[in-house]
PDB file of C-alpha atoms and ligand atoms in Angstrom:
ATOM      1  CA  ALA A 804       0.000   0.000   0.000  1.00 93.00           C
ATOM      2  CA  LEU A 805       2.846   2.384   0.881  1.00 93.00           C
ATOM      3  CA  GLN A 806       4.760   1.644  -2.321  1.00 93.00           C
ATOM      4  CA  ASN A 807       1.670   1.921  -4.498  1.00 95.00           C
ATOM      5  CA  ASP A 808       0.586   5.173  -2.926  1.00 95.00           C
ATOM      6  CA  GLN A 809      -2.692   3.729  -1.646  1.00 97.00           C
ATOM      7  CA  LEU A 810      -2.570   5.268   1.817  1.00 98.00           C
ATOM      8  CA  GLU A 811      -4.315   8.521   2.584  1.00 98.00           C
ATOM      9  CA  LEU A 812      -4.879  10.598   5.692  1.00 98.00           C
ATOM     10  CA  TYR A 813      -8.249  11.967   6.698  1.00 98.00           C
ATOM     11  CA  TYR A 814      -8.467  14.758   9.250  1.00 98.00           C
ATOM     12  CA  GLN A 815     -11.086  15.202  11.955  1.00 98.00           C
ATOM     13  CA  PRO A 816     -11.431  18.608  13.637  1.00 98.00           C
ATOM     14  CA  GLN A 817     -11.097  18.997  17.410  1.00 98.00           C
ATOM     15  CA  LEU A 818     -12.933  22.011  18.802  1.00 98.00           C
ATOM     16  CA  SER A 819     -13.115  24.038  21.982  1.00 97.00           C
ATOM     17  CA  ILE A 820     -16.625  23.586  23.467  1.00 96.00           C
ATOM     18  CA  GLU A 821     -16.632  27.154  24.761  1.00 94.00           C
ATOM     19  CA  THR A 822     -15.457  29.107  21.721  1.00 94.00           C
ATOM     20  CA  ARG A 823     -16.292  26.530  19.019  1.00 94.00           C
ATOM     21  CA  GLN A 824     -12.910  27.339  17.553  1.00 96.00           C
ATOM     22  CA  LEU A 825     -10.601  24.805  16.002  1.00 97.00           C
ATOM     23  CA  ILE A 826      -7.894  23.680  18.390  1.00 97.00           C
ATOM     24  CA  GLY A 827      -6.602  20.629  16.582  1.00 98.00           C
ATOM     25  CA  ALA A 828      -7.032  17.865  14.048  1.00 98.00           C
ATOM     26  CA  GLU A 829      -6.625  14.119  14.401  1.00 98.00           C
ATOM     27  CA  ALA A 830      -5.003  12.374  11.448  1.00 98.00           C
ATOM     28  CA  LEU A 831      -6.735   9.073  10.671  1.00 98.00           C
ATOM     29  CA  LEU A 832      -5.293   6.607   8.198  1.00 98.00           C
ATOM     30  CA  ARG A 833      -7.226   5.219   5.210  1.00 98.00           C
ATOM     31  CA  TRP A 834      -6.211   2.472   2.781  1.00 98.00           C
ATOM     32  CA  ASN A 835      -7.764   2.910  -0.645  1.00 97.00           C
ATOM     33  CA  HIS A 836      -7.390  -0.563  -2.137  1.00 96.00           C
ATOM     34  CA  PRO A 837      -7.881  -0.733  -5.939  1.00 94.00           C
ATOM     35  CA  THR A 838     -10.222  -3.747  -5.838  1.00 95.00           C
ATOM     36  CA  LEU A 839     -11.259  -4.137  -2.202  1.00 94.00           C
ATOM     37  CA  GLY A 840     -12.142  -0.454  -1.798  1.00 95.00           C
ATOM     38  CA  ALA A 841     -11.587   1.434   1.459  1.00 94.00           C
ATOM     39  CA  ILE A 842     -10.098  -0.741   4.202  1.00 96.00           C
ATOM     40  CA  SER A 843     -10.560   0.345   7.805  1.00 96.00           C
ATOM     41  CA  PRO A 844      -7.465   1.033   9.928  1.00 97.00           C
ATOM     42  CA  SER A 845      -8.972  -1.206  12.629  1.00 97.00           C
ATOM     43  CA  GLU A 846      -8.489  -4.059  10.145  1.00 97.00           C
ATOM     44  CA  PHE A 847      -5.023  -3.394   8.779  1.00 97.00           C
ATOM     45  CA  ILE A 848      -3.197  -1.681  11.677  1.00 97.00           C
ATOM     46  CA  PRO A 849      -3.135  -4.849  13.842  1.00 97.00           C
ATOM     47  CA  ILE A 850      -1.640  -6.760  10.867  1.00 96.00           C
ATOM     48  CA  ALA A 851       0.938  -4.019  10.258  1.00 97.00           C
ATOM     49  CA  GLU A 852       1.801  -4.211  13.973  1.00 96.00           C
ATOM     50  CA  GLU A 853       2.361  -7.965  13.804  1.00 96.00           C
ATOM     51  CA  SER A 854       4.548  -7.724  10.699  1.00 96.00           C
ATOM     52  CA  GLY A 855       6.522  -4.727  11.943  1.00 95.00           C
ATOM     53  CA  GLN A 856       5.451  -2.637   8.941  1.00 96.00           C
ATOM     54  CA  ILE A 857       3.773  -0.245  11.375  1.00 97.00           C
ATOM     55  CA  ILE A 858       7.193   1.397  11.783  1.00 97.00           C
ATOM     56  CA  SER A 859       7.421   2.530   8.155  1.00 97.00           C
ATOM     57  CA  ILE A 860       3.681   3.231   7.917  1.00 97.00           C
ATOM     58  CA  GLY A 861       3.869   5.235  11.146  1.00 97.00           C
ATOM     59  CA  GLU A 862       6.762   7.282   9.803  1.00 97.00           C
ATOM     60  CA  TRP A 863       4.789   7.994   6.621  1.00 98.00           C
ATOM     61  CA  VAL A 864       1.792   9.099   8.730  1.00 98.00           C
ATOM     62  CA  LEU A 865       3.890  11.478  10.823  1.00 98.00           C
ATOM     63  CA  ARG A 866       5.565  13.047   7.781  1.00 98.00           C
ATOM     64  CA  GLN A 867       2.311  13.307   5.843  1.00 98.00           C
ATOM     65  CA  ALA A 868       0.259  14.769   8.729  1.00 98.00           C
ATOM     66  CA  LEU A 869       2.887  17.320   9.740  1.00 98.00           C
ATOM     67  CA  GLY A 870       3.603  18.133   6.073  1.00 98.00           C
ATOM     68  CA  GLN A 871      -0.086  18.888   5.594  1.00 98.00           C
ATOM     69  CA  LEU A 872      -0.129  21.077   8.705  1.00 98.00           C
ATOM     70  CA  LYS A 873       2.859  22.969   7.318  1.00 98.00           C
ATOM     71  CA  ILE A 874       1.000  23.517   4.011  1.00 98.00           C
ATOM     72  CA  TRP A 875      -2.059  24.826   5.872  1.00 98.00           C
ATOM     73  CA  ILE A 876       0.017  27.200   7.990  1.00 97.00           C
ATOM     74  CA  ASP A 877       1.898  28.422   4.894  1.00 97.00           C
ATOM     75  CA  GLU A 878      -1.468  29.070   3.237  1.00 96.00           C
ATOM     76  CA  GLY A 879      -2.375  31.343   6.139  1.00 96.00           C
ATOM     77  CA  MET A 880      -4.486  29.060   8.301  1.00 96.00           C
ATOM     78  CA  GLU A 881      -4.342  29.751  12.041  1.00 96.00           C
ATOM     79  CA  PRO A 882      -1.889  27.149  13.469  1.00 96.00           C
ATOM     80  CA  PHE A 883      -3.381  24.249  15.437  1.00 98.00           C
ATOM     81  CA  THR A 884      -2.209  20.977  16.930  1.00 98.00           C
ATOM     82  CA  MET A 885      -1.898  17.899  14.732  1.00 98.00           C
ATOM     83  CA  ALA A 886      -2.760  14.753  16.689  1.00 98.00           C
ATOM     84  CA  VAL A 887      -1.187  11.567  15.350  1.00 98.00           C
ATOM     85  CA  ASN A 888      -1.999   8.063  16.588  1.00 98.00           C
ATOM     86  CA  LEU A 889       1.007   6.080  17.688  1.00 97.00           C
ATOM     87  CA  SER A 890       0.943   2.308  18.047  1.00 96.00           C
ATOM     88  CA  ALA A 891       2.481   0.746  21.157  1.00 93.00           C
ATOM     89  CA  ILE A 892       4.904  -1.038  18.794  1.00 94.00           C
ATOM     90  CA  GLN A 893       6.097   2.290  17.373  1.00 94.00           C
ATOM     91  CA  PHE A 894       6.487   3.583  20.888  1.00 93.00           C
ATOM     92  CA  ARG A 895       9.043   0.863  21.610  1.00 90.00           C
ATOM     93  CA  TYR A 896      11.020   1.586  18.413  1.00 92.00           C
ATOM     94  CA  PRO A 897      14.445   2.817  19.582  1.00 91.00           C
ATOM     95  CA  ASN A 898      14.708   5.543  16.920  1.00 95.00           C
ATOM     96  CA  LEU A 899      11.264   6.984  17.580  1.00 96.00           C
ATOM     97  CA  VAL A 900      12.435  10.204  19.197  1.00 96.00           C
ATOM     98  CA  SER A 901      15.059  11.002  16.543  1.00 97.00           C
ATOM     99  CA  GLN A 902      12.594  10.076  13.790  1.00 97.00           C
ATOM    100  CA  ILE A 903      10.022  12.547  15.131  1.00 98.00           C
ATOM    101  CA  LEU A 904      12.572  15.305  15.757  1.00 98.00           C
ATOM    102  CA  GLY A 905      13.977  14.769  12.257  1.00 98.00           C
ATOM    103  CA  ILE A 906      10.579  15.270  10.638  1.00 98.00           C
ATOM    104  CA  LEU A 907       9.802  18.386  12.711  1.00 98.00           C
ATOM    105  CA  ASP A 908      13.194  19.782  11.787  1.00 98.00           C
ATOM    106  CA  GLU A 909      12.783  18.997   8.073  1.00 97.00           C
ATOM    107  CA  LEU A 910       9.499  20.867   8.066  1.00 97.00           C
ATOM    108  CA  GLN A 911      10.673  23.653  10.385  1.00 97.00           C
ATOM    109  CA  LEU A 912       7.664  23.138  12.645  1.00 98.00           C
ATOM    110  CA  PRO A 913       7.700  23.896  16.393  1.00 97.00           C
ATOM    111  CA  SER A 914       7.370  20.679  18.401  1.00 97.00           C
ATOM    112  CA  HIS A 915       4.278  21.814  20.323  1.00 97.00           C
ATOM    113  CA  TYR A 916       2.233  21.545  17.106  1.00 98.00           C
ATOM    114  CA  LEU A 917       2.531  17.772  17.387  1.00 98.00           C
ATOM    115  CA  GLU A 918       0.446  15.723  19.770  1.00 98.00           C
ATOM    116  CA  LEU A 919       0.941  11.976  20.016  1.00 98.00           C
ATOM    117  CA  GLU A 920      -2.147   9.922  20.830  1.00 97.00           C
ATOM    118  CA  LEU A 921      -0.995   6.966  22.892  1.00 95.00           C
ATOM    119  CA  THR A 922      -3.004   4.180  24.479  1.00 92.00           C
ATOM    120  CA  GLU A 923      -2.499   2.706  27.916  1.00 88.00           C
ATOM    121  CA  ARG A 924      -1.009  -0.318  26.126  1.00 88.00           C
ATOM    122  CA  ILE A 925       2.342   1.519  25.918  1.00 87.00           C
ATOM    123  CA  ALA A 926       2.852   0.766  29.615  1.00 83.00           C
ATOM    124  CA  SER A 927       1.836  -2.880  29.457  1.00 81.00           C
ATOM    125  CA  GLU A 928       5.305  -4.321  28.796  1.00 80.00           C
ATOM    126  CA  ASN A 929       7.919  -2.049  30.233  1.00 85.00           C
ATOM    127  CA  PRO A 930       6.316   0.842  32.116  1.00 87.00           C
ATOM    128  CA  LEU A 931       9.615   2.342  33.286  1.00 90.00           C
ATOM    129  CA  GLN A 932      10.923   2.495  29.737  1.00 91.00           C
ATOM    130  CA  ALA A 933       7.620   4.037  28.620  1.00 90.00           C
ATOM    131  CA  ILE A 934       7.930   6.727  31.283  1.00 92.00           C
ATOM    132  CA  HIS A 935      11.496   7.410  30.162  1.00 94.00           C
ATOM    133  CA  ILE A 936      10.490   7.857  26.497  1.00 94.00           C
ATOM    134  CA  MET A 937       7.571  10.081  27.494  1.00 94.00           C
ATOM    135  CA  ASN A 938       9.859  12.251  29.586  1.00 95.00           C
ATOM    136  CA  THR A 939      12.239  12.633  26.653  1.00 96.00           C
ATOM    137  CA  LEU A 940       9.443  13.535  24.213  1.00 96.00           C
ATOM    138  CA  SER A 941       7.994  15.970  26.720  1.00 96.00           C
ATOM    139  CA  ASP A 942      11.420  17.593  27.274  1.00 97.00           C
ATOM    140  CA  TYR A 943      11.474  18.302  23.533  1.00 97.00           C
ATOM    141  CA  GLY A 944       8.062  19.990  23.816  1.00 97.00           C
ATOM    142  CA  ILE A 945       5.995  17.244  22.189  1.00 97.00           C
ATOM    143  CA  ARG A 946       2.540  16.804  23.708  1.00 97.00           C
ATOM    144  CA  MET A 947       0.985  13.481  24.538  1.00 96.00           C
ATOM    145  CA  SER A 948      -2.563  12.386  25.131  1.00 96.00           C
ATOM    146  CA  ILE A 949      -3.984   9.100  26.357  1.00 94.00           C
ATOM    147  CA  ASP A 950      -6.440   7.744  23.801  1.00 95.00           C
ATOM    148  CA  ASP A 951      -9.431   5.495  24.632  1.00 92.00           C
ATOM    149  CA  PHE A 952      -8.977   6.472  28.257  1.00 91.00           C
ATOM    150  CA  GLY A 953     -10.832   4.203  30.659  1.00 85.00           C
ATOM    151  CA  THR A 954     -10.927   1.145  28.417  1.00 87.00           C
ATOM    152  CA  GLY A 955      -7.435  -0.290  28.913  1.00 78.00           C
ATOM    153  CA  TYR A 956      -5.287  -1.035  31.918  1.00 71.00           C
ATOM    154  CA  SER A 957      -5.985   2.439  33.338  1.00 68.00           C
ATOM    155  CA  SER A 958      -3.284   2.186  35.934  1.00 75.00           C
ATOM    156  CA  LEU A 959      -3.752   5.355  37.963  1.00 82.00           C
ATOM    157  CA  ASN A 960      -0.378   4.686  39.465  1.00 80.00           C
ATOM    158  CA  TYR A 961       1.286   5.122  36.059  1.00 82.00           C
ATOM    159  CA  LEU A 962      -0.995   7.927  35.025  1.00 85.00           C
ATOM    160  CA  LYS A 963       0.435  10.197  37.675  1.00 85.00           C
ATOM    161  CA  LYS A 964       3.956   9.402  36.457  1.00 87.00           C
ATOM    162  CA  PHE A 965       3.124   9.948  32.783  1.00 88.00           C
ATOM    163  CA  ARG A 966       3.750  13.432  31.446  1.00 89.00           C
ATOM    164  CA  VAL A 967       0.361  13.515  29.836  1.00 92.00           C
ATOM    165  CA  TYR A 968      -1.185  16.701  28.574  1.00 93.00           C
ATOM    166  CA  LYS A 969      -4.640  15.449  27.743  1.00 96.00           C
ATOM    167  CA  LEU A 970      -7.011  12.552  28.361  1.00 95.00           C
ATOM    168  CA  LYS A 971      -9.292  11.457  25.538  1.00 96.00           C
ATOM    169  CA  ILE A 972     -12.516  10.121  27.014  1.00 96.00           C
ATOM    170  CA  ASP A 973     -13.391   7.021  25.019  1.00 95.00           C
ATOM    171  CA  GLN A 974     -16.447   7.170  22.799  1.00 96.00           C
ATOM    172  CA  SER A 975     -17.952   4.118  24.520  1.00 95.00           C
ATOM    173  CA  PHE A 976     -18.636   6.336  27.573  1.00 96.00           C
ATOM    174  CA  ILE A 977     -19.977   9.208  25.454  1.00 97.00           C
ATOM    175  CA  ARG A 978     -22.401   7.141  23.351  1.00 96.00           C
ATOM    176  CA  ASP A 979     -25.153   6.773  26.006  1.00 94.00           C
ATOM    177  CA  ILE A 980     -24.154   9.664  28.254  1.00 96.00           C
ATOM    178  CA  ALA A 981     -27.470  11.470  27.677  1.00 93.00           C
ATOM    179  CA  ASP A 982     -29.578   8.636  29.099  1.00 93.00           C
ATOM    180  CA  ASN A 983     -27.248   6.499  31.174  1.00 95.00           C
ATOM    181  CA  ALA A 984     -26.521   7.773  34.684  1.00 95.00           C
ATOM    182  CA  GLU A 985     -23.566   5.425  35.143  1.00 95.00           C
ATOM    183  CA  ASP A 986     -21.824   6.645  31.995  1.00 95.00           C
ATOM    184  CA  GLN A 987     -22.447  10.200  33.163  1.00 95.00           C
ATOM    185  CA  THR A 988     -20.804   9.414  36.499  1.00 95.00           C
ATOM    186  CA  ILE A 989     -17.794   7.805  34.812  1.00 94.00           C
ATOM    187  CA  VAL A 990     -17.340  10.754  32.439  1.00 96.00           C
ATOM    188  CA  ASN A 991     -17.637  13.288  35.282  1.00 96.00           C
ATOM    189  CA  THR A 992     -15.141  11.370  37.354  1.00 95.00           C
ATOM    190  CA  ILE A 993     -12.625  11.324  34.478  1.00 95.00           C
ATOM    191  CA  ILE A 994     -13.088  15.078  33.886  1.00 96.00           C
ATOM    192  CA  ASN A 995     -12.630  15.910  37.593  1.00 96.00           C
ATOM    193  CA  MET A 996      -9.655  13.633  38.001  1.00 94.00           C
ATOM    194  CA  ALA A 997      -7.962  15.055  34.889  1.00 94.00           C
ATOM    195  CA  HIS A 998      -8.626  18.592  36.109  1.00 94.00           C
ATOM    196  CA  ASN A 999      -7.037  17.854  39.489  1.00 93.00           C
ATOM    197  CA  LEU A1000      -4.019  16.297  37.782  1.00 92.00           C
ATOM    198  CA  ASN A1001      -3.667  19.401  35.557  1.00 93.00           C
ATOM    199  CA  MET A1002      -4.693  17.588  32.418  1.00 95.00           C
ATOM    200  CA  ILE A1003      -7.159  18.683  29.751  1.00 95.00           C
ATOM    201  CA  THR A1004     -10.022  16.416  28.654  1.00 97.00           C
ATOM    202  CA  ILE A1005     -11.313  15.897  25.159  1.00 98.00           C
ATOM    203  CA  ALA A1006     -14.407  13.800  24.459  1.00 98.00           C
ATOM    204  CA  GLU A1007     -14.420  11.707  21.297  1.00 97.00           C
ATOM    205  CA  GLY A1008     -17.397  10.359  19.399  1.00 98.00           C
ATOM    206  CA  VAL A1009     -19.646  13.334  20.174  1.00 98.00           C
ATOM    207  CA  GLU A1010     -22.608  13.025  17.812  1.00 98.00           C
ATOM    208  CA  THR A1011     -25.478  14.986  19.377  1.00 97.00           C
ATOM    209  CA  ILE A1012     -26.196  18.378  20.918  1.00 97.00           C
ATOM    210  CA  GLU A1013     -27.411  16.604  24.099  1.00 97.00           C
ATOM    211  CA  GLN A1014     -24.007  14.952  24.530  1.00 97.00           C
ATOM    212  CA  LEU A1015     -22.269  18.266  23.860  1.00 97.00           C
ATOM    213  CA  ASP A1016     -24.402  20.145  26.429  1.00 96.00           C
ATOM    214  CA  LEU A1017     -23.788  17.543  29.120  1.00 96.00           C
ATOM    215  CA  LEU A1018     -20.053  17.616  28.485  1.00 97.00           C
ATOM    216  CA  ARG A1019     -19.995  21.399  28.671  1.00 97.00           C
ATOM    217  CA  LYS A1020     -21.965  21.408  31.954  1.00 95.00           C
ATOM    218  CA  ASN A1021     -19.538  18.940  33.448  1.00 95.00           C
ATOM    219  CA  GLY A1022     -16.433  20.941  32.585  1.00 95.00           C
ATOM    220  CA  CYS A1023     -15.083  19.113  29.540  1.00 97.00           C
ATOM    221  CA  LYS A1024     -13.154  21.602  27.410  1.00 95.00           C
ATOM    222  CA  GLU A1025     -12.753  19.993  24.009  1.00 98.00           C
ATOM    223  CA  VAL A1026     -14.704  17.750  21.670  1.00 98.00           C
ATOM    224  CA  GLN A1027     -14.335  15.737  18.522  1.00 98.00           C
ATOM    225  CA  GLY A1028     -17.033  13.824  16.694  1.00 98.00           C
ATOM    226  CA  TYR A1029     -19.592  13.585  13.927  1.00 98.00           C
ATOM    227  CA  TYR A1030     -21.649  16.389  15.524  1.00 97.00           C
ATOM    228  CA  PHE A1031     -19.082  18.816  14.089  1.00 97.00           C
ATOM    229  CA  SER A1032     -17.452  16.748  11.365  1.00 98.00           C
ATOM    230  CA  LYS A1033     -16.500  13.244  10.315  1.00 98.00           C
ATOM    231  CA  PRO A1034     -12.851  12.651   9.437  1.00 98.00           C
ATOM    232  CA  VAL A1035     -12.459  14.174   5.935  1.00 98.00           C
ATOM    233  CA  PRO A1036      -9.808  14.461   3.193  1.00 98.00           C
ATOM    234  CA  SER A1037      -7.524  17.507   3.395  1.00 98.00           C
ATOM    235  CA  GLU A1038      -9.473  19.681   0.881  1.00 98.00           C
ATOM    236  CA  MET A1039     -12.710  19.170   2.780  1.00 98.00           C
ATOM    237  CA  PHE A1040     -10.942  19.976   6.029  1.00 98.00           C
ATOM    238  CA  THR A1041      -9.908  23.331   4.526  1.00 98.00           C
ATOM    239  CA  THR A1042     -13.553  23.985   3.603  1.00 97.00           C
ATOM    240  CA  PHE A1043     -14.627  23.128   7.159  1.00 97.00           C
ATOM    241  CA  VAL A1044     -12.095  25.529   8.670  1.00 97.00           C
ATOM    242  CA  ASN A1045     -13.166  28.306   6.283  1.00 95.00           C
ATOM    243  CA  SER A1046     -16.810  27.776   7.240  1.00 94.00           C
ATOM    244  CA  LEU A1047     -15.866  28.160  10.918  1.00 91.00           C
ATOM    245  CA  SER A1048     -14.242  31.539  10.322  1.00 80.00           C
ATOM    246  CA  THR A1049     -17.250  32.787   8.314  1.00 77.00           C
ATOM    247  CA  THR A1050     -19.633  31.840  11.140  1.00 69.00           C
ATOM    248  CA  LYS A1051     -17.377  33.731  13.527  1.00 57.00           C
ATOM    249  CA  THR A1052     -17.563  37.009  11.598  1.00 52.00           C
ATOM    250  CA  VAL A1053     -21.353  36.811  11.017  1.00 47.00           C
TER     251      VAL A1053
HETATM  252  P1  C2E B 940      -9.178   6.042  17.427  1.00 76.64           P
HETATM  253  O1  C2E B 940      -7.843   6.654  17.508  1.00 76.64           O
HETATM  254  O2  C2E B 940      -9.909   5.825  18.705  1.00 76.64           O
HETATM  255  O3  C2E B 940      -9.999   6.978  16.439  1.00 76.64           O
HETATM  256  C1  C2E B 940     -11.347   7.329  16.616  1.00 76.64           C
HETATM  257  C2  C2E B 940     -12.241   6.549  15.675  1.00 76.64           C
HETATM  258  O4  C2E B 940     -13.586   6.982  15.877  1.00 76.64           O
HETATM  259  C3  C2E B 940     -11.952   6.828  14.195  1.00 76.64           C
HETATM  260  O5  C2E B 940     -12.191   5.609  13.495  1.00 76.64           O
HETATM  261  C4  C2E B 940     -12.985   7.885  13.849  1.00 76.64           C
HETATM  262  O6  C2E B 940     -13.312   7.909  12.477  1.00 76.64           O
HETATM  263  C5  C2E B 940     -14.148   7.443  14.677  1.00 76.64           C
HETATM  264  N1  C2E B 940     -15.054   8.543  15.028  1.00 76.64           N
HETATM  265  C6  C2E B 940     -14.770   9.854  15.144  1.00 76.64           C
HETATM  266  N2  C2E B 940     -15.852  10.567  15.515  1.00 76.64           N
HETATM  267  C7  C2E B 940     -16.864   9.682  15.661  1.00 76.64           C
HETATM  268  C8  C2E B 940     -18.245   9.809  16.036  1.00 76.64           C
HETATM  269  O7  C2E B 940     -18.765  10.892  16.331  1.00 76.64           O
HETATM  270  N3  C2E B 940     -18.983   8.656  16.078  1.00 76.64           N
HETATM  271  C9  C2E B 940     -18.434   7.421  15.776  1.00 76.64           C
HETATM  272  N4  C2E B 940     -19.235   6.369  15.836  1.00 76.64           N
HETATM  273  N5  C2E B 940     -17.145   7.284  15.418  1.00 76.64           N
HETATM  274  C10 C2E B 940     -16.362   8.391  15.358  1.00 76.64           C
HETATM  275  P2  C2E B 940     -11.194   5.130  12.339  1.00 76.64           P
HETATM  276  O8  C2E B 940     -10.778   6.320  11.525  1.00 76.64           O
HETATM  277  O9  C2E B 940     -11.863   3.993  11.634  1.00 76.64           O
HETATM  278  O10 C2E B 940      -9.924   4.603  13.110  1.00 76.64           O
HETATM  279  C11 C2E B 940      -9.987   3.448  13.904  1.00 76.64           C
HETATM  280  C12 C2E B 940      -8.734   3.263  14.729  1.00 76.64           C
HETATM  281  O11 C2E B 940      -7.607   2.959  13.901  1.00 76.64           O
HETATM  282  C13 C2E B 940      -8.330   4.508  15.493  1.00 76.64           C
HETATM  283  O12 C2E B 940      -9.121   4.619  16.673  1.00 76.64           O
HETATM  284  C14 C2E B 940      -6.870   4.215  15.770  1.00 76.64           C
HETATM  285  O13 C2E B 940      -6.736   3.391  16.887  1.00 76.64           O
HETATM  286  C15 C2E B 940      -6.463   3.447  14.535  1.00 76.64           C
HETATM  287  N6  C2E B 940      -5.713   4.354  13.623  1.00 76.64           N
HETATM  288  C16 C2E B 940      -6.191   5.230  12.705  1.00 76.64           C
HETATM  289  N7  C2E B 940      -5.189   5.880  12.071  1.00 76.64           N
HETATM  290  C17 C2E B 940      -4.036   5.422  12.632  1.00 76.64           C
HETATM  291  C18 C2E B 940      -2.634   5.716  12.426  1.00 76.64           C
HETATM  292  O14 C2E B 940      -2.235   6.576  11.622  1.00 76.64           O
HETATM  293  N8  C2E B 940      -1.741   5.031  13.204  1.00 76.64           N
HETATM  294  C19 C2E B 940      -2.133   4.097  14.133  1.00 76.64           C
HETATM  295  N9  C2E B 940      -1.188   3.468  14.863  1.00 76.64           N
HETATM  296  N10 C2E B 940      -3.431   3.811  14.368  1.00 76.64           N
HETATM  297  C20 C2E B 940      -4.377   4.470  13.616  1.00 76.64           C
HETATM  298 CA1   CA B 941      -6.974   8.450  18.354  1.00 76.64          CA
HETATM  299 CA1   CA B 942     -10.064   6.718  20.640  1.00 76.64          CA
END
């Protein structure tokens, strides 16, 4: 797929609940197969992880996503954070830090424009090594968020040692938040805990105004989901951003 140029990145906007302004984009990988059509990353990423190809695919994703951000900034778009998903396998790759710094340097982009979305799986094998890599990335100014928070090992003991900037509340808790009291309690607890640990929260999978209102009431600052936009190709993302700035001036 890499060699035949069949991979593509889609971008999904991340917005501030309060100002409704764009604060970031998550890059999501798509495989456009000539005969099989679009193949979901949930299907091919696990295979790429097993075969080790996730390292070269992951490098392509980083370069492509940050390259696109650079194009947008050069075109005059207000800078925002590019969130890139990182597999636990990539996280253990010894050259990860130099690979990332190399790409940022090539593109002349400040490191705080990059946010790495990690899952709790990074700590499952060698937590001390994971903490060490996170400290190094954080020293270079790269931000990290914990994706799918609440669904994995959720070791609170490690969480306090991780230099995490943001928690992403998993969409499984958001889905029924409007009519399930237990999900509401879990989401509130995550928001309060994150707040007290000086972390930001972003809710993913927000599809309705009811979900958005509840999240706002409970102090969640950022959202991502179909309510605002699905993940879209780069040209459509530009259109989305332009529509945001027109609504602002009206
Ligand atoms: P994820 O990181 O948890 O990404 C969120 C998934 O939820 C995406 O699925 C996104 O399209 C979908 N989504 C976003 N908003 C909504 C919503 O409002 N409602 C619903 N029902 N779904 C929503 P997608 O794009 O199919 O990606 C699936 C997973 O594949 C991602 O889950 C991530 O774990 C992985 N993935 C995607 N791109 C990459 C990549 O470049 N590298 C790595 N390592 N993994 C990736
Ligand atoms: Ca993600
Ligand atoms: Ca997620």
